[in-house]
Tab-separated table of C-alpha atoms in Angstrom:
chain	number	residue	atom	x	y	z
V	1	MET	CA	-57.124	148.417	44.955
V	2	MET	CA	-55.549	149.667	48.145
V	3	ASP	CA	-54.765	153.373	48.224
V	4	LEU	CA	-50.717	153.483	49.043
V	5	GLY	CA	-50.890	156.980	49.699
V	6	ILE	CA	-47.974	158.054	47.405
V	7	ALA	CA	-50.073	159.572	44.431
V	8	GLY	CA	-48.002	162.591	43.094
V	9	ARG	CA	-44.982	161.130	44.602
V	10	THR	CA	-41.913	161.037	42.390
V	11	ALA	CA	-40.069	157.531	42.025
V	12	VAL	CA	-36.688	156.686	40.493
V	13	VAL	CA	-36.339	153.010	39.625
V	14	CYS	CA	-32.923	151.891	38.375
V	15	ALA	CA	-32.525	149.163	35.721
V	16	SER	CA	-36.201	149.133	35.251
V	17	THR	CA	-36.656	148.476	31.441
V	18	ARG	CA	-37.307	144.689	32.072
V	19	GLY	CA	-37.738	142.013	34.975
V	20	LEU	CA	-38.186	142.923	38.606
V	21	GLY	CA	-37.059	146.612	38.188
V	22	ARG	CA	-39.762	146.947	35.508
V	23	ALA	CA	-42.520	145.225	37.799
V	24	CYS	CA	-41.668	147.799	40.326
V	25	ALA	CA	-41.936	150.608	38.086
V	26	GLU	CA	-45.391	149.586	36.865
V	27	GLU	CA	-46.702	149.015	40.341
V	28	LEU	CA	-45.225	152.625	41.482
V	29	ALA	CA	-47.002	153.970	38.203
V	30	ARG	CA	-50.171	152.388	39.142
V	31	ALA	CA	-50.166	154.052	42.555
V	32	GLY	CA	-49.965	157.315	41.212
V	33	CYS	CA	-46.447	158.145	41.062
V	34	THR	CA	-44.540	159.933	38.466
V	35	VAL	CA	-41.957	157.265	37.754
V	36	VAL	CA	-38.367	157.666	36.237
V	37	VAL	CA	-37.630	154.514	34.239
V	38	ASN	CA	-33.830	153.678	33.637
V	39	GLY	CA	-31.963	151.513	31.387
V	40	ARG	CA	-28.540	151.650	29.740
V	41	GLU	CA	-29.875	152.272	26.494
V	42	GLN	CA	-32.209	155.368	25.839
V	43	ALA	CA	-34.412	153.375	23.099
V	44	ALA	CA	-35.154	150.900	25.412
V	45	ALA	CA	-36.007	153.115	28.369
V	46	GLU	CA	-38.278	155.123	25.901
V	47	ARG	CA	-40.016	152.180	24.856
V	48	THR	CA	-40.564	150.610	28.408
V	49	ALA	CA	-41.780	154.154	29.633
V	50	ALA	CA	-44.333	154.531	26.851
V	51	GLU	CA	-45.801	151.093	27.456
V	52	ILE	CA	-46.134	151.831	31.210
V	53	ALA	CA	-47.588	155.221	30.554
V	54	ALA	CA	-50.146	153.652	28.438
V	55	ALA	CA	-50.901	150.970	31.040
V	56	THR	CA	-51.273	153.099	33.832
V	57	GLY	CA	-51.945	156.577	32.851
V	58	ALA	CA	-48.940	157.999	34.822
V	59	ASP	CA	-46.237	160.221	33.807
V	60	VAL	CA	-43.224	158.140	33.255
V	61	VAL	CA	-39.767	159.628	32.256
V	62	PRO	CA	-37.348	157.396	30.332
V	63	VAL	CA	-33.524	157.893	31.319
V	64	GLY	CA	-30.917	156.140	29.413
V	65	ALA	CA	-27.823	155.879	31.566
V	66	ASP	CA	-25.396	153.215	32.464
V	67	LEU	CA	-25.369	153.490	36.273
V	68	ASP	CA	-21.664	151.803	36.391
V	69	THR	CA	-20.107	154.721	34.312
V	70	PRO	CA	-19.011	158.061	35.796
V	71	GLY	CA	-22.020	160.378	35.049
V	72	GLY	CA	-24.521	157.985	34.793
V	73	PRO	CA	-26.197	158.287	38.368
V	74	ASP	CA	-26.170	162.082	37.940
V	75	ARG	CA	-28.010	161.870	34.615
V	76	LEU	CA	-30.653	159.702	36.116
V	77	LEU	CA	-31.186	161.891	39.256
V	78	ALA	CA	-31.156	165.052	37.121
V	79	ALA	CA	-34.145	163.875	35.307
V	80	VAL	CA	-36.586	165.067	37.969
V	81	PRO	CA	-36.549	167.985	40.419
V	82	GLN	CA	-36.830	165.879	43.588
V	83	VAL	CA	-36.751	162.183	44.539
V	84	ASP	CA	-39.297	160.992	46.927
V	85	ILE	CA	-38.668	157.297	46.380
V	86	LEU	CA	-35.571	155.335	45.167
V	87	VAL	CA	-35.556	151.788	43.922
V	88	ASN	CA	-31.895	150.633	43.723
V	89	ASN	CA	-31.487	147.800	41.377
V	90	ASN	CA	-28.457	146.515	39.261
V	91	ALA	CA	-27.742	143.179	37.499
V	92	GLY	CA	-25.647	140.891	39.342
V	93	PRO	CA	-22.097	139.521	38.173
V	94	PRO	CA	-22.465	136.080	36.241
V	95	PHE	CA	-21.913	132.754	37.721
V	96	ARG	CA	-18.287	132.349	38.224
V	97	ASP	CA	-16.023	130.241	40.576
V	98	PHE	CA	-14.485	132.485	43.322
V	99	ARG	CA	-10.910	131.403	41.998
V	100	GLU	CA	-11.615	133.049	38.760
V	101	ILE	CA	-12.317	136.473	40.113
V	102	ASP	CA	-9.685	138.909	39.819
V	103	GLU	CA	-9.177	142.131	41.300
V	104	GLN	CA	-10.691	143.914	38.462
V	105	ALA	CA	-13.874	141.873	38.376
V	106	LEU	CA	-13.947	142.035	42.334
V	107	LEU	CA	-13.776	145.725	42.048
V	108	ALA	CA	-16.382	145.937	39.183
V	109	GLY	CA	-18.747	143.840	41.184
V	110	VAL	CA	-18.550	145.809	44.291
V	111	ARG	CA	-18.960	148.865	42.419
V	112	ALA	CA	-22.045	147.747	40.622
V	113	ASN	CA	-23.824	146.353	43.657
V	114	MET	CA	-22.624	148.152	46.532
V	115	ALA	CA	-20.865	151.444	45.855
V	116	THR	CA	-23.418	152.711	43.144
V	117	PRO	CA	-26.595	152.342	45.118
V	118	ILE	CA	-24.906	153.866	48.197
V	119	GLY	CA	-23.815	156.887	46.032
V	120	LEU	CA	-27.481	157.210	44.849
V	121	VAL	CA	-28.590	156.893	48.427
V	122	GLN	CA	-26.163	159.628	49.520
V	123	ALA	CA	-27.490	162.037	46.915
V	124	VAL	CA	-31.186	161.886	47.602
V	125	VAL	CA	-31.438	160.982	51.359
V	126	ASP	CA	-30.864	164.657	52.695
V	127	GLY	CA	-33.907	165.973	50.788
V	128	MET	CA	-36.071	163.240	51.933
V	129	VAL	CA	-35.297	164.159	55.398
V	130	GLU	CA	-35.937	167.681	54.860
V	131	ARG	CA	-39.441	166.891	53.077
V	132	ARG	CA	-39.961	164.345	55.813
V	133	PHE	CA	-40.702	161.676	53.476
V	134	GLY	CA	-38.600	159.034	51.647
V	135	ARG	CA	-38.735	155.502	50.616
V	136	ILE	CA	-35.668	153.696	49.535
V	137	VAL	CA	-35.762	149.747	48.526
V	138	ASN	CA	-32.913	148.102	47.467
V	139	ILE	CA	-33.133	145.015	45.355
V	140	THR	CA	-30.568	142.506	46.308
V	141	SER	CA	-30.938	138.799	46.231
V	142	GLY	CA	-32.079	135.761	48.193
V	143	SER	CA	-28.316	134.729	48.109
V	144	VAL	CA	-27.778	137.326	50.822
V	145	LYS	CA	-29.319	135.019	53.287
V	146	MET	CA	-28.677	131.580	51.571
V	147	PRO	CA	-25.145	132.150	49.523
V	148	LEU	CA	-24.794	130.160	46.406
V	149	ALA	CA	-21.408	128.941	44.989
V	150	GLY	CA	-20.664	130.785	41.892
V	151	LEU	CA	-22.499	133.868	42.923
V	152	ASP	CA	-19.916	134.773	45.682
V	153	LEU	CA	-19.047	138.258	44.418
V	154	SER	CA	-22.863	138.862	44.192
V	155	SER	CA	-23.836	137.559	47.508
V	156	GLY	CA	-20.588	139.583	49.136
V	157	ALA	CA	-21.420	143.031	47.418
V	158	ARG	CA	-24.965	142.788	48.282
V	159	ALA	CA	-24.536	141.655	51.869
V	160	GLY	CA	-21.964	144.716	52.276
V	161	LEU	CA	-24.696	147.162	50.828
V	162	THR	CA	-27.186	145.639	53.368
V	163	GLY	CA	-24.510	146.024	56.260
V	164	PHE	CA	-23.934	149.688	55.134
V	165	LEU	CA	-27.235	150.764	54.657
V	166	ALA	CA	-28.951	149.176	57.721
V	167	GLY	CA	-27.156	151.715	60.016
V	168	VAL	CA	-28.194	154.472	57.845
V	169	ALA	CA	-31.909	153.380	57.979
V	170	ARG	CA	-31.829	153.941	61.939
V	171	SER	CA	-30.428	157.363	61.349
V	172	VAL	CA	-33.076	158.717	59.216
V	173	ALA	CA	-36.148	156.876	60.467
V	174	HIS	CA	-37.188	159.830	62.604
V	175	ALA	CA	-37.779	161.918	59.465
V	176	ASN	CA	-40.209	159.348	58.011
V	177	VAL	CA	-37.540	157.994	55.738
V	178	THR	CA	-37.101	154.220	55.450
V	179	ILE	CA	-34.464	151.983	53.983
V	180	ASN	CA	-35.573	148.334	52.972
V	181	PHE	CA	-34.252	145.411	51.171
V	182	LEU	CA	-36.089	143.076	48.879
V	183	LEU	CA	-34.281	139.774	48.437
V	184	PRO	CA	-35.772	137.905	45.519
V	185	GLY	CA	-35.550	133.924	44.727
V	186	SER	CA	-36.358	132.427	41.625
V	187	PHE	CA	-38.900	134.589	39.515
V	188	ALA	CA	-40.053	133.983	35.881
V	189	THR	CA	-37.826	136.673	34.168
V	190	ASP	CA	-35.640	136.746	31.178
V	191	ARG	CA	-32.562	136.296	33.547
V	192	LEU	CA	-33.948	132.931	34.824
V	193	ALA	CA	-34.825	131.689	31.457
V	194	ALA	CA	-31.348	132.420	30.257
V	195	GLY	CA	-29.816	130.733	32.831
V	196	GLN	CA	-32.171	127.654	32.476
V	197	ARG	CA	-31.134	127.477	28.765
V	198	VAL	CA	-27.292	127.560	29.775
V	199	ALA	CA	-27.999	124.873	32.460
V	200	ALA	CA	-29.754	122.853	29.968
V	201	GLU	CA	-26.976	122.802	27.319
V	202	GLN	CA	-24.466	121.998	30.001
V	203	GLN	CA	-26.549	119.107	31.286
V	204	GLY	CA	-27.507	117.851	27.945
V	205	VAL	CA	-31.374	117.794	28.897
V	206	SER	CA	-34.233	119.765	27.967
V	207	VAL	CA	-35.093	123.519	29.309
V	208	GLU	CA	-38.301	122.129	30.486
V	209	GLU	CA	-36.652	119.498	32.606
V	210	VAL	CA	-34.362	121.982	34.283
V	211	ALA	CA	-37.195	124.174	34.899
V	212	ALA	CA	-39.272	121.527	36.459
V	213	ASN	CA	-36.295	120.636	38.512
V	214	GLY	CA	-36.039	124.183	39.695
V	215	ARG	CA	-39.764	124.437	40.694
V	216	ALA	CA	-39.484	121.180	42.695
V	217	THR	CA	-36.890	122.846	45.154
V	218	ILE	CA	-39.425	125.587	45.914
V	219	PRO	CA	-42.235	124.855	48.594
V	220	ALA	CA	-44.576	126.868	46.492
V	221	ARG	CA	-43.799	124.653	43.670
V	222	ARG	CA	-43.731	127.359	40.972
V	223	PHE	CA	-41.456	130.541	40.212
V	224	GLY	CA	-42.485	133.936	41.392
V	225	GLU	CA	-44.271	136.393	39.060
V	226	PRO	CA	-42.464	139.893	38.741
V	227	ALA	CA	-45.998	141.381	39.288
V	228	GLU	CA	-45.857	139.907	42.801
V	229	PHE	CA	-42.526	141.479	43.449
V	230	GLY	CA	-43.508	144.715	42.276
V	231	ALA	CA	-46.462	144.949	44.557
V	232	ALA	CA	-44.222	143.979	47.455
V	233	CYS	CA	-41.814	146.988	46.436
V	234	ALA	CA	-44.730	149.275	46.063
V	235	PHE	CA	-46.238	148.593	49.621
V	236	LEU	CA	-42.524	149.068	51.056
V	237	CYS	CA	-42.878	152.467	49.443
V	238	SER	CA	-46.302	153.270	50.681
V	239	ALA	CA	-47.303	155.930	53.158
V	240	GLN	CA	-48.586	152.910	55.357
V	241	ALA	CA	-45.055	151.274	55.544
V	242	GLY	CA	-43.267	154.160	57.516
V	243	PHE	CA	-42.694	151.756	60.611
V	244	ILE	CA	-40.819	149.222	58.476
V	245	THR	CA	-37.285	150.228	58.091
V	246	GLY	CA	-33.909	148.217	58.065
V	247	GLN	CA	-35.649	145.210	56.952
V	248	SER	CA	-34.799	142.520	54.274
V	249	LEU	CA	-37.784	140.996	52.911
V	250	LEU	CA	-37.174	137.391	51.374
V	251	ILE	CA	-39.607	136.752	48.505
V	252	ASP	CA	-38.727	133.263	47.421
V	253	GLY	CA	-41.727	130.816	47.907
V	254	GLY	CA	-40.451	129.378	50.834
V	255	ALA	CA	-37.161	128.045	49.525
V	256	TYR	CA	-34.856	129.503	52.127
V	257	PRO	CA	-35.021	126.929	55.062
V	258	GLY	CA	-34.452	129.008	58.091
V	259	VAL	CA	-36.494	131.179	60.354
V	260	LEU	CA	-34.403	134.180	60.624
């Protein structure tokens, strides 16, 4: 296994009790990091932390905190003395026609998928610069590059986050602090399965048919495995990735048809 050069570092992974966030937390734990696992409920965070610790032997700190509420981000960051690695992650807004998005929903989506992660970066980046090491990875979405109708709010907020932090990335690169973006396509997660069940009910077909149709649109002819995503995240956090910054890595099995 490749030594990523981050053993002993402290990593905070937002929304990491399941899905892609958990996969990132697991891979960083295997790399030797102390990992802060976060979820809205303390019980879920404790359960996930215990499972990751048992599987990897790493120190894993559970923090139950809703990052969309006042004080949530502060509770998360207060769990450890310093943050060397930050993985920003949050669930996106549900599918909704743009005509149905009122001002309250719009502001909530921007807060969750743009303002909150920016606030976390603001809180940790100066310490990273002082220590001459920092890795920030923002999990956004493949819809940033290939917008989908019904995900307009998610695409817009995440694209805003990308644009905002792209400039920040260049301003701290001299201090060995990198900021990058991971754009997932369709991965075999609970969120994907839930969407397939809804689609099957709406279309009057089986879940298996919906899943097969989904796989057929991906050149790799399969859904991604969360562990693959976690491994990509861990590499971007590695000592060897110090020359990669301000980049958006699309991980979608070739679904995006463009070259840029």
